[in-house]
Coordinates of C-alpha atoms in Angstrom, one line a residue:
Chain A
M108 CA 0.0 0.1 0.3
R109 CA 1.1 3.6 -0.6
A110 CA 2.1 5.7 2.3
P111 CA -0.9 8.2 2.5
Q112 CA 1.9 11.2 3.8
S113 CA 3.8 10.5 0.3
I114 CA 0.6 10.6 -1.7
K115 CA -0.5 13.7 -0.1
Q116 CA 2.9 15.5 -0.3
E117 CA 2.9 14.5 -4.1
F118 CA -0.4 15.6 -4.1
L119 CA 0.7 19.1 -2.7
K120 CA 3.9 19.9 -4.8
K121 CA 1.7 19.1 -8.1
W122 CA -1.5 20.6 -7.1
I123 CA 0.8 24.0 -6.3
L124 CA 2.3 23.5 -9.7
G125 CA -1.3 23.5 -11.1
L126 CA -2.4 26.4 -9.7
Q127 CA 0.6 28.3 -10.6
L128 CA -0.5 27.4 -14.2
C129 CA -3.9 28.7 -13.6
D130 CA -4.0 32.1 -14.4
F131 CA -5.8 33.9 -11.2
A132 CA -4.9 37.4 -12.6
K133 CA -6.9 37.4 -15.1
Q134 CA -9.7 39.8 -14.4
N135 CA -12.8 38.3 -15.4
M136 CA -12.2 35.4 -12.2
S137 CA -15.5 35.3 -10.6
M138 CA -15.5 33.1 -7.7
L139 CA -17.1 29.7 -9.8
E140 CA -14.5 30.2 -12.5
R141 CA -12.0 30.0 -9.5
K142 CA -13.8 27.5 -8.3
K143 CA -13.7 25.6 -11.5
A144 CA -10.5 26.0 -11.8
I145 CA -9.4 25.0 -8.4
K146 CA -11.3 21.6 -8.7
L147 CA -9.5 21.2 -12.0
S148 CA -6.0 21.7 -11.1
A149 CA -6.6 19.9 -7.5
D150 CA -8.1 16.6 -9.5
I151 CA -5.5 16.6 -12.4
A152 CA -2.7 16.7 -9.4
I153 CA -4.4 13.9 -7.6
A154 CA -4.9 11.5 -10.7
S155 CA -1.7 12.6 -11.8
T156 CA -0.4 11.2 -8.4
R157 CA -1.4 7.5 -9.9
N158 CA 0.9 8.2 -13.2
G159 CA -1.7 6.7 -15.5
M160 CA -1.9 3.2 -13.5
T161 CA -5.4 2.9 -12.6
C162 CA -8.5 3.4 -14.9
W163 CA -9.9 6.6 -12.9
S164 CA -7.0 8.3 -13.1
R165 CA -7.3 8.1 -16.4
A166 CA -10.9 8.5 -17.1
L167 CA -10.6 12.0 -14.9
V168 CA -8.0 13.1 -17.7
A169 CA -9.8 12.7 -20.5
K170 CA -12.7 13.8 -18.9
A171 CA -10.9 17.6 -18.2
S172 CA -9.1 16.9 -21.6
R173 CA -13.0 17.0 -23.1
D174 CA -13.5 20.5 -22.7
Y175 CA -11.1 22.9 -24.5
G176 CA -10.9 25.6 -21.8
D177 CA -9.6 23.0 -19.2
K178 CA -7.5 21.2 -21.9
V179 CA -5.1 23.4 -22.3
L180 CA -4.3 23.6 -18.5
V181 CA -4.4 19.9 -18.5
E182 CA -2.2 20.0 -21.0
R183 CA 0.6 22.2 -19.2
M184 CA 0.3 20.6 -15.7
L185 CA 1.0 17.2 -17.2
A186 CA 4.0 18.3 -19.5
S187 CA 6.1 16.4 -17.1
E188 CA 4.2 13.7 -16.5
S189 CA 4.3 9.8 -17.9
E190 CA 3.4 9.3 -21.8
K191 CA 0.4 7.4 -20.7
L192 CA -1.5 10.3 -19.4
K193 CA -0.5 12.5 -21.8
K194 CA -1.6 10.3 -24.6
V195 CA -5.1 10.1 -22.6
S196 CA -5.5 13.6 -22.6
S197 CA -5.0 13.6 -26.5
I198 CA -7.1 10.9 -27.4
G199 CA -9.5 10.4 -24.9
L200 CA -10.1 7.5 -22.9
I201 CA -12.7 5.0 -24.7
A202 CA -12.7 3.4 -28.2
P203 CA -16.1 3.4 -30.0
N204 CA -17.3 0.3 -30.0
K205 CA -16.6 -0.2 -25.8
W206 CA -19.5 2.6 -25.6
V207 CA -21.3 0.4 -28.3
I208 CA -21.6 -2.4 -25.7
I209 CA -22.5 -0.1 -23.3
R210 CA -25.8 1.1 -25.1
S211 CA -26.6 -2.8 -26.4
K212 CA -26.1 -3.6 -22.5
K213 CA -28.4 -0.8 -21.9
I214 CA -31.1 -1.6 -24.4
L215 CA -30.8 -5.1 -22.8
R216 CA -31.8 -4.6 -19.9
K217 CA -33.7 -2.1 -20.4
S218 CA -36.3 -4.9 -22.2
R219 CA -35.8 -7.3 -19.7
R220 CA -37.2 -4.8 -17.6
A221 CA -40.2 -4.3 -20.0
R222 CA -40.7 -8.1 -19.9
R223 CA -42.4 -8.4 -16.6
V224 CA -42.5 -12.3 -16.0
R225 CA -44.0 -13.6 -13.1
S226 CA -41.5 -16.1 -12.6
S227 CA -42.7 -18.7 -10.3
V228 CA -39.7 -20.0 -8.1
P229 CA -39.6 -21.3 -5.2
Q230 CA -38.7 -18.8 -2.0
S231 CA -35.0 -19.2 -1.6
V232 CA -34.5 -18.8 -5.2
L233 CA -36.2 -15.3 -4.9
A234 CA -34.8 -14.4 -2.5
K235 CA -31.6 -14.5 -4.4
S236 CA -33.2 -12.7 -7.0
I237 CA -34.2 -10.2 -5.2
A238 CA -30.5 -9.5 -3.3
K239 CA -28.8 -9.6 -7.0
K240 CA -30.6 -7.1 -8.3
M241 CA -30.3 -4.8 -5.2
V242 CA -26.6 -5.7 -6.0
K243 CA -26.7 -4.8 -9.6
K244 CA -28.7 -1.8 -8.7
R245 CA -26.0 -0.5 -6.6
T246 CA -22.9 -1.5 -8.7
Q247 CA -24.5 0.7 -11.5
V248 CA -24.5 3.9 -9.0
L249 CA -21.0 3.4 -8.1
K250 CA -20.4 2.7 -11.1
S251 CA -21.7 6.5 -12.1
L252 CA -19.4 7.3 -9.0
V253 CA -16.0 6.1 -9.6
P254 CA -14.7 8.1 -13.2
G255 CA -14.6 6.0 -15.9
G256 CA -16.5 3.1 -13.8
E257 CA -18.9 2.4 -17.2
F258 CA -15.8 0.6 -18.7
M259 CA -15.1 -2.3 -15.7
D260 CA -16.5 -5.6 -14.9
D261 CA -17.5 -5.8 -11.1
I262 CA -13.7 -7.3 -10.1
S263 CA -11.7 -4.0 -11.5
L264 CA -14.3 -2.0 -10.1
I265 CA -13.8 -2.6 -6.3
E266 CA -10.3 -2.8 -6.6
E267 CA -10.3 0.8 -8.6
T268 CA -12.9 2.2 -6.1
L269 CA -10.3 0.9 -3.2
D270 CA -7.5 3.3 -4.6
Y271 CA -10.2 6.0 -5.7
I272 CA -11.3 6.3 -2.0
I273 CA -7.5 6.9 -0.6
S274 CA -7.1 9.4 -2.8
L275 CA -9.9 11.1 -2.4
R276 CA -9.0 10.7 0.9
A277 CA -5.8 12.3 0.6
Q278 CA -6.9 15.1 -2.1
V279 CA -10.0 16.3 1.1
D280 CA -7.5 16.1 4.1
V281 CA -4.8 18.7 1.8
M282 CA -7.6 20.5 0.2
Q283 CA -8.8 21.1 4.6
T284 CA -5.9 21.7 5.8
L285 CA -4.9 24.5 3.6
A286 CA -8.0 25.9 3.7
K287 CA -7.5 26.0 7.2
A288 CA -4.3 27.7 6.6
T289 CA -5.2 30.0 4.9
D290 CA -8.6 31.0 7.1
L291 CA -6.4 31.1 9.8
L292 CA -3.8 33.3 8.0
N293 CA -6.6 36.0 7.3
E294 CA -7.9 36.3 10.7
R295 CA -4.3 37.2 11.7
A296 CA -3.6 39.5 8.7
K297 CA -7.0 41.0 10.2
V298 CA -6.3 40.9 13.7
Q299 CA -2.5 42.3 13.0
A300 CA -4.4 45.3 11.2
Q301 CA -6.7 45.9 13.9
V302 CA -3.5 45.9 16.3
G303 CA -1.0 47.8 13.5
H304 CA -3.6 51.0 14.1
L305 CA -3.1 50.5 17.9
A306 CA 0.5 50.7 17.5
L307 CA 0.8 53.4 15.7
A308 CA -1.5 55.1 18.1
A309 CA 0.3 53.9 21.3
E310 CA 3.3 55.1 19.8
S311 CA 1.9 58.5 19.8
T312 CA 1.6 58.4 23.2
A313 CA 3.3 55.4 24.8
S314 CA 6.4 54.4 26.3
P315 CA 10.3 55.2 24.7
T316 CA 10.6 51.5 24.1
A317 CA 7.5 51.1 22.0
R318 CA 8.9 53.7 19.5
L319 CA 12.4 51.9 19.5
I320 CA 10.2 49.6 16.9
S321 CA 10.7 51.1 13.6
D322 CA 9.0 48.5 11.1
P323 CA 5.1 47.6 12.3
S324 CA 5.8 44.0 11.6
E325 CA 7.4 43.9 15.3
A326 CA 4.7 45.8 16.5
F327 CA 2.7 43.7 17.0
F328 CA 4.2 41.6 18.9
K329 CA 6.6 43.6 21.0
Q330 CA 3.0 45.7 21.6
T331 CA 1.6 42.5 22.8
R332 CA 4.1 41.7 25.0
E333 CA 4.6 45.3 26.1
S334 CA 0.9 46.2 27.0
P335 CA 1.3 45.6 30.3
Q336 CA 4.1 48.2 30.8
V337 CA 2.3 50.3 28.5
T338 CA -1.2 50.1 31.2
R339 CA 0.6 50.5 34.0
H340 CA 2.5 53.6 32.6
Q341 CA -0.3 55.0 32.0
G342 CA -1.7 53.8 35.2
H343 CA 0.9 55.5 36.8
R344 CA 0.6 58.0 35.0
S345 CA -2.5 58.5 35.8
S346 CA -2.1 57.6 39.2
S347 CA 0.9 59.7 40.3
Chain B
M95 CA -0.5 -49.3 -24.3
E96 CA -1.1 -46.2 -23.1
S97 CA 0.8 -46.1 -19.6
P98 CA 4.5 -47.1 -20.9
A99 CA 3.7 -44.3 -23.8
G100 CA 2.5 -42.0 -21.1
P101 CA 5.1 -41.5 -18.7
G102 CA 7.9 -41.6 -22.0
A103 CA 6.2 -38.6 -24.0
R104 CA 5.6 -37.2 -20.9
S105 CA 9.8 -37.4 -19.5
S106 CA 10.5 -36.0 -23.1
L107 CA 8.2 -33.1 -22.5
T108 CA 9.9 -32.4 -19.1
G109 CA 13.6 -31.8 -20.9
P110 CA 16.1 -31.7 -18.6
Q111 CA 14.6 -29.8 -16.3
P112 CA 13.8 -31.3 -12.8
H113 CA 10.5 -31.6 -11.5
E114 CA 8.5 -29.6 -8.6
T115 CA 11.4 -26.9 -8.6
G116 CA 11.8 -24.9 -11.7
L117 CA 8.4 -24.0 -11.7
D118 CA 7.8 -20.4 -13.1
S119 CA 5.8 -18.6 -10.1
L120 CA 3.2 -16.1 -10.8
Q121 CA 2.2 -14.6 -7.5
F122 CA 0.1 -16.7 -5.1
G123 CA -0.1 -17.0 -1.2
E124 CA 1.6 -18.9 0.9
D125 CA -0.9 -20.9 1.5
I126 CA -0.8 -22.5 -1.9
Q127 CA 2.5 -24.2 -1.1
H128 CA 0.3 -26.8 1.3
L129 CA -0.4 -27.8 -2.4
I130 CA 2.6 -28.2 -3.2
S131 CA 4.0 -30.4 -0.1
V132 CA 2.0 -33.3 -1.6
P133 CA 4.7 -35.9 -2.1
P134 CA 5.3 -36.8 -5.5
E135 CA 3.6 -41.2 -6.8
N136 CA 3.8 -42.7 -10.1
A137 CA 1.0 -40.5 -12.3
S138 CA 0.9 -42.8 -15.0
S139 CA -2.6 -44.0 -13.8
F140 CA -4.0 -41.0 -14.6
T141 CA -3.5 -40.4 -18.4
A142 CA -4.7 -44.6 -18.3
L143 CA -8.1 -43.1 -16.7
L144 CA -8.5 -40.3 -19.0
E145 CA -7.2 -42.4 -21.8
L146 CA -5.7 -39.6 -23.8
P147 CA -2.9 -40.2 -26.0
P148 CA 0.3 -37.9 -24.8
N149 CA 1.2 -36.9 -28.2
Q150 CA -2.3 -35.7 -28.7
A151 CA -2.1 -33.5 -25.3
V152 CA 0.9 -32.0 -25.8
E153 CA -0.7 -31.2 -29.8
L154 CA -3.2 -29.6 -28.0
L155 CA -0.8 -27.8 -25.8
H156 CA 0.8 -25.8 -28.9
S157 CA -2.0 -25.1 -30.5
P158 CA -2.6 -21.7 -31.1
D159 CA -6.6 -22.0 -30.4
S160 CA -6.4 -19.7 -27.3
S161 CA -9.8 -21.0 -26.2
L162 CA -8.4 -24.5 -26.5
R163 CA -5.4 -23.0 -24.9
S164 CA -7.2 -22.8 -21.6
R165 CA -8.7 -26.2 -21.5
N166 CA -5.3 -27.6 -22.5
V167 CA -3.9 -26.1 -19.8
I168 CA -6.2 -28.0 -17.2
E169 CA -6.1 -30.7 -19.1
A170 CA -2.2 -30.8 -18.8
H171 CA -2.5 -29.8 -15.1
Q172 CA -4.8 -33.2 -14.3
Q173 CA -1.8 -35.2 -16.6
K174 CA 0.7 -33.1 -14.8
P175 CA -0.4 -31.1 -11.5
Y176 CA 2.5 -27.9 -12.2
L177 CA 2.4 -26.7 -15.4
E178 CA 4.2 -23.1 -16.8
P179 CA 1.3 -21.0 -17.5
H180 CA 2.7 -19.5 -19.9
F181 CA 1.8 -20.8 -23.5
N182 CA 4.5 -19.7 -25.2
A183 CA 7.1 -21.0 -23.1
A184 CA 8.7 -24.3 -24.4
N185 CA 9.9 -25.2 -20.7
L186 CA 6.4 -27.2 -19.8
M187 CA 7.0 -29.4 -16.8
F188 CA 5.8 -32.3 -16.0
P189 CA 6.1 -33.2 -12.2
T190 CA 5.0 -36.6 -11.3
N191 CA 3.2 -35.7 -8.5
S192 CA -0.3 -37.7 -8.7
G193 CA -1.6 -37.1 -5.4
L194 CA -2.5 -33.7 -6.4
I195 CA -3.4 -35.3 -10.0
E196 CA -6.2 -37.5 -8.2
R197 CA -7.2 -34.3 -6.3
A198 CA -7.4 -32.5 -9.6
A199 CA -9.2 -35.7 -10.7
R200 CA -11.9 -35.1 -8.3
F201 CA -12.6 -32.4 -10.4
S202 CA -14.8 -34.0 -13.2
V203 CA -15.9 -31.1 -14.9
F204 CA -12.5 -30.5 -16.5
A205 CA -11.9 -34.0 -17.1
G206 CA -15.3 -34.0 -18.9
E207 CA -15.1 -30.6 -20.1
N208 CA -11.4 -31.7 -21.9
L209 CA -12.6 -35.0 -23.0
N210 CA -15.8 -34.0 -24.4
N211 CA -14.0 -31.6 -26.8
I212 CA -11.4 -33.7 -27.6
T213 CA -13.8 -36.3 -28.8
N214 CA -15.9 -34.5 -29.8
N215 CA -18.9 -36.3 -29.3
S216 CA -20.8 -34.0 -26.9
P217 CA -22.3 -30.8 -29.0
E218 CA -24.6 -29.9 -26.1
T219 CA -21.9 -29.9 -23.5
S220 CA -19.8 -27.9 -25.7
S221 CA -21.1 -24.7 -25.2
V222 CA -20.4 -25.2 -21.6
P223 CA -16.8 -25.5 -21.7
S224 CA -16.5 -22.4 -24.0
N225 CA -18.8 -20.6 -21.3
S226 CA -16.8 -21.9 -18.7
S227 CA -13.3 -21.3 -20.6
A228 CA -14.4 -18.0 -21.8
N229 CA -14.9 -17.2 -18.2
L230 CA -12.0 -18.4 -16.7
E231 CA -10.2 -16.4 -19.6
K232 CA -12.1 -13.5 -18.8
V233 CA -11.6 -13.8 -15.1
V234 CA -8.1 -14.3 -15.7
K235 CA -7.6 -11.3 -17.8
S236 CA -8.7 -8.8 -15.3
E237 CA -5.7 -10.6 -13.0
P238 CA -3.1 -8.5 -13.8
A239 CA -4.7 -5.4 -14.2
E240 CA -5.2 -5.3 -10.4
P241 CA -2.5 -3.2 -8.2
E242 CA -3.0 -5.7 -5.1
S243 CA -1.4 -8.6 -4.9
F244 CA -4.8 -10.6 -4.4
L245 CA -4.9 -14.3 -4.3
N246 CA -5.7 -15.1 -7.6
P247 CA -7.3 -18.6 -8.1
L248 CA -7.1 -17.9 -11.6
Q249 CA -3.8 -16.5 -12.6
P250 CA -2.1 -19.5 -13.9
L251 CA -4.1 -18.7 -17.2
V252 CA -2.8 -15.6 -18.2
S253 CA 0.4 -15.5 -19.9
D254 CA 1.8 -13.6 -17.0
P255 CA 5.5 -12.8 -17.5
T256 CA 6.7 -12.1 -14.0
T257 CA 9.6 -13.1 -12.0
V258 CA 10.2 -16.4 -11.6
E259 CA 10.4 -17.0 -8.2
N260 CA 10.6 -20.1 -6.1
G261 CA 9.1 -23.0 -7.6
A262 CA 6.1 -23.6 -4.9
Q263 CA 4.5 -20.3 -6.3
N264 CA 3.4 -21.9 -9.0
Q265 CA -0.3 -22.2 -9.4
R266 CA -2.7 -24.1 -11.2
P267 CA -6.9 -22.9 -11.1
V268 CA -7.9 -26.4 -10.5
K269 CA -5.8 -26.8 -7.6
R270 CA -6.6 -23.6 -5.9
K271 CA -10.0 -24.4 -7.0
E272 CA -9.5 -27.7 -4.9
R273 CA -8.2 -25.7 -2.3
E274 CA -10.9 -23.4 -1.7
K275 CA -13.2 -26.6 -2.1
K276 CA -11.8 -27.7 0.7
G277 CA -12.3 -25.0 2.8
K278 CA -15.6 -24.4 2.6
G279 CA -17.6 -27.2 4.2
S280 CA -19.2 -29.7 2.4
T281 CA -22.5 -28.5 3.1
K282 CA -22.5 -26.2 0.2
K283 CA -25.5 -26.6 -1.6
S284 CA -25.3 -26.5 -5.4
K285 CA -27.3 -25.2 -8.2
S286 CA -26.8 -28.0 -10.5
S287 CA -28.0 -31.5 -9.7
A288 CA -24.7 -33.3 -10.2
N289 CA -23.3 -34.5 -7.2
E290 CA -21.0 -37.2 -7.0
K291 CA -20.0 -38.5 -10.5
S292 CA -20.7 -35.8 -12.7
E293 CA -22.9 -36.5 -16.1
D294 CA -20.0 -37.0 -18.1
G295 CA -19.6 -40.4 -16.5
E296 CA -22.3 -41.4 -19.2
K297 CA -20.9 -40.4 -21.8
L298 CA -17.1 -41.5 -21.2
P299 CA -18.0 -44.0 -18.7
Y300 CA -14.4 -44.9 -17.7
V301 CA -13.7 -41.5 -15.8
H302 CA -13.7 -42.1 -12.4
V303 CA -13.7 -38.4 -10.6
R304 CA -15.5 -37.8 -7.8
A305 CA -17.0 -34.4 -7.3
R306 CA -17.6 -32.7 -3.1
R307 CA -20.1 -33.6 -1.7
G308 CA -23.1 -30.8 -2.0
Q309 CA -20.8 -28.6 -4.7
A310 CA -21.8 -28.4 -8.1
T311 CA -19.4 -29.7 -10.8
D312 CA -20.3 -27.7 -13.5
S313 CA -17.5 -25.9 -14.8
H314 CA -19.6 -22.6 -14.7
S315 CA -20.4 -23.3 -11.3
L316 CA -16.7 -23.5 -10.3
A317 CA -15.9 -20.7 -12.5
E318 CA -18.4 -18.7 -10.9
R319 CA -17.6 -19.4 -7.4
A320 CA -13.8 -18.3 -8.0
R321 CA -15.3 -14.9 -9.7
R322 CA -17.1 -14.6 -6.2
E323 CA -14.4 -15.9 -4.0
K324 CA -12.3 -13.0 -5.6
I325 CA -15.0 -10.1 -5.5
N326 CA -15.3 -10.9 -1.8
A327 CA -11.7 -10.9 -1.1
R328 CA -12.0 -7.6 -2.5
M329 CA -15.0 -6.6 -0.8
K330 CA -13.4 -7.0 2.6
L331 CA -10.6 -4.6 1.7
L332 CA -13.3 -2.8 0.8
Q333 CA -15.2 -2.7 4.3
E334 CA -12.0 -2.1 6.3
L335 CA -11.2 0.8 4.1
V336 CA -14.7 2.7 4.8
P337 CA -15.5 3.4 8.3
G338 CA -18.6 1.5 9.9
C339 CA -18.8 -1.4 7.4
N340 CA -16.9 -4.0 9.5
K341 CA -20.3 -4.4 11.6
I342 CA -22.7 -4.7 8.2
S343 CA -23.6 -7.9 6.5
G344 CA -24.3 -8.2 3.4
T345 CA -22.8 -7.1 -0.1
A346 CA -26.0 -4.3 -0.7
M347 CA -25.8 -2.8 2.1
V348 CA -22.1 -2.8 2.3
L349 CA -21.9 -1.3 -1.1
D350 CA -24.5 1.5 0.0
E351 CA -21.9 2.6 2.6
I352 CA -19.3 2.4 0.0
I353 CA -21.5 4.6 -2.1
N354 CA -22.4 7.0 0.5
H355 CA -18.9 7.7 1.1
V356 CA -17.8 8.0 -1.9
Q357 CA -20.1 10.8 -2.4
S358 CA -19.3 12.2 0.8
L359 CA -16.1 13.1 0.2
Q360 CA -16.7 14.0 -3.5
R361 CA -18.8 16.9 -2.2
Q362 CA -16.2 17.8 0.7
V363 CA -14.0 18.2 -2.5
E364 CA -16.8 20.5 -3.9
F365 CA -17.2 22.1 -0.8
L366 CA -13.4 22.5 -0.3
S367 CA -12.7 24.1 -3.3
M368 CA -15.7 26.5 -2.8
R369 CA -14.0 27.8 -0.1
L370 CA -10.7 28.6 -1.5
A371 CA -11.8 29.9 -4.0
A372 CA -13.5 32.5 -1.4
V373 CA -10.1 33.9 0.4
N374 CA -8.7 36.4 -1.1
P375 CA -6.1 35.9 -3.8
A376 CA -3.6 36.9 -1.8
I377 CA -2.6 33.4 -1.0
D378 CA -1.9 32.7 -4.8
F379 CA 0.7 35.3 -4.8
N380 CA 2.3 33.8 -1.4
F381 CA 2.9 30.9 -3.9
D382 CA 4.0 32.5 -6.2
S383 CA 6.8 34.1 -4.5
I384 CA 7.6 31.1 -2.2
L385 CA 8.2 29.4 -5.9
A386 CA 9.6 31.9 -7.5
A387 CA 12.6 32.3 -4.6
E388 CA 12.1 28.4 -4.9
S389 CA 12.7 28.2 -8.5
G390 CA 12.6 24.3 -9.2
S391 CA 13.6 22.6 -5.1
L392 CA 10.0 22.0 -4.8
M393 CA 10.9 18.5 -4.8
D394 CA 12.5 18.8 -1.7
S395 CA 9.8 18.3 0.6
N396 CA 11.3 21.2 3.0
F397 CA 10.8 23.4 0.5
H398 CA 9.3 25.8 2.7
S399 CA 12.3 26.5 4.8
M400 CA 14.5 27.4 2.3
A401 CA 11.7 29.8 0.9
M402 CA 11.4 31.6 3.9
P403 CA 15.3 32.4 4.3
L404 CA 15.0 34.5 1.2
M405 CA 11.6 35.9 2.2
W406 CA 12.7 37.5 5.8
P407 CA 14.9 40.0 4.4
E408 CA 12.4 41.7 2.1
V409 CA 10.5 42.3 5.7
Q410 CA 13.3 45.0 6.5
V411 CA 13.7 46.2 3.1
N412 CA 9.5 46.4 2.7
G413 CA 7.6 48.9 4.0
N414 CA 4.7 48.1 2.3
R415 CA 1.8 46.8 4.7
Q416 CA 0.1 44.5 2.1
N417 CA 3.8 43.1 1.4
Y418 CA 4.1 42.7 5.5
E419 CA 0.6 41.2 5.0
Q420 CA 2.2 38.7 2.8
Q421 CA 5.2 38.3 4.9
W422 CA 2.9 37.4 8.1
Q423 CA 0.7 35.3 6.5
F424 CA 3.8 33.0 5.3
D425 CA 5.3 32.9 8.2
A426 CA 1.9 32.4 10.2
L427 CA 1.2 29.4 7.9
N428 CA 4.4 27.9 9.1
Q429 CA 3.4 28.8 12.9
L430 CA 0.3 27.3 12.3
V431 CA 1.7 24.3 10.9
W432 CA 4.4 23.2 13.8
G433 CA 3.4 25.0 16.6
R434 CA -0.6 23.6 16.7
E435 CA 0.4 20.4 18.7
D436 CA -2.6 20.4 20.3
D437 CA -4.9 20.2 17.0
S438 CA -6.3 16.3 17.0
Y439 CA -6.5 15.9 13.3
N440 CA -3.8 13.9 11.5
F441 CA -4.1 15.7 8.5
I442 CA -1.9 18.8 9.9
T443 CA 1.0 16.2 10.1
P444 CA 2.2 16.1 5.9
E445 CA 1.8 19.9 6.3
N446 CA 4.6 19.7 9.2
S447 CA 6.4 17.7 7.3
L448 CA 6.0 19.5 3.9
L449 CA 6.5 22.6 5.2
S450 CA 8.7 22.1 8.1
Y451 CA 10.6 25.4 9.2
D452 CA 14.4 24.6 10.6
S453 CA 14.3 27.7 12.7
S454 CA 17.3 27.5 14.0
A455 CA 19.5 27.7 10.5
N456 CA 18.0 30.7 10.2
S457 CA 18.9 34.5 10.6
A458 CA 15.3 34.8 11.6
S459 CA 14.6 32.5 14.4
L460 CA 14.6 35.6 16.7
R461 CA 10.9 36.4 14.4
S462 CA 9.6 33.2 15.0
N463 CA 10.2 32.8 18.5
H464 CA 8.1 35.9 18.9
L465 CA 5.4 33.9 16.8
K466 CA 6.0 30.9 19.2
M467 CA 5.3 33.2 22.7
E468 CA 2.6 34.3 20.9
L469 CA 0.6 31.9 19.9

């Protein structure tokens, strides 16, 4: 099993590269467009950690390359990747005959459903058939969830799901960390701005130690460390 | 006579290689090796049972037809338990291990199927062998694609050019199924009616093969059983992975949980990307400045520690508030990452390793100490 740490590190590196390639300086970037770009770069990054070994990663890249606007970004991101992914992004995933097979299967399934035959079977076999139908329904849903799942048989579907879940978890963890970090940074920036105001205000009236702080970046912390002193000073002054 | 001709032809096939040791390997579990440990016996009786001339077997083995090949492999397995799975390989191994052969002989389906195929006297059952072989091939072809080393019952049928490990790792589908069947209780109800001597006994009365009690001897069901076992093995792994699935029994419910899990993860990705998009674009500038300063040593997991020293000098030079904010954002990011020991989330740890900041090696360590105190 791959170590989850290594997946996360690889994903983060590739994602950062991708975000760089994304042109965030464009003026017309609404939030939705930004979100799409972020999501796209995250998806391509997590798919490229797989290096084209798994079906879902190739399918993800193929899906992303379908839209021309995203294809450029995809190709740029995958510039240093293995040949498989590059081929997938240029060619696409599935040969046409596979689609024919899938479509014919769907037709068969519909015709079977239309043929409502009341089968008089013993109870045990009936239970089995019901269970089979339930499992079949759920595998259909799973196939629609996992990228590229339509083209896999049951066994490889389960393996792909396994791999996909692991990669998704890594992706979510890294994104969560980044989101929390940026939130905290914004908070700090706000607090710092407020304290900066205080520092400027305090400088005019405060003790000489505060004045020694030449750059406001230190003001934040010096201020907090010495605020008791300052207040004590002020207290002294007021009391005396 | 068959019997004298049998060993003779077999020895010619074996060639100079020793039996039982030069087996090609495929990836099988060590439990397969139990089968290997059966003492070798005289295997000549088996071909007598089958009454198949060995040269015909050889010819069938080397036939280019793939559907025939799988059956031939199985049949050759019956003659010789250890057979190299690579169809084009010339070094076919025919060790004399009739203990295994007899176990294989109990699978009337293979015997019957091969014999039916070879003797061509059962048009009605020919569809069954072709189906089963198709199943086997299909099942078997999916084997090499898997990334995990699962126990693969049908892997020998794949022409798998894997490394040659010790001989004990070679496998036959028949033997694996034998072992699996033995693992199960004998109370398993079979779908088909054949329990003891299979229906093949009618066509070829001299085939003395015995099926396990209560189990179907149909090759169809054998292949299905192998497939089901594979699926169950993988489902177990999935159950372990997805939280809360261990207590649930039943494939449908487990699949429900898996689907829910995947959906929730995908939704989380959407929300997180929305959240990140809502952040002011400063974070992107930060990355840009980091990577500009870094320029290429991104492969180093401590890339941030190298970037930070380069950024510190900018703090003194630049009096811009905006710039300070950016610097502080980075600094605080670092701080957040290695300052937050009380954070119980384990996702913080990759950030720790990735953005680790060696404060001692830095001239700005004083400032970082301030930060630490602040936190």
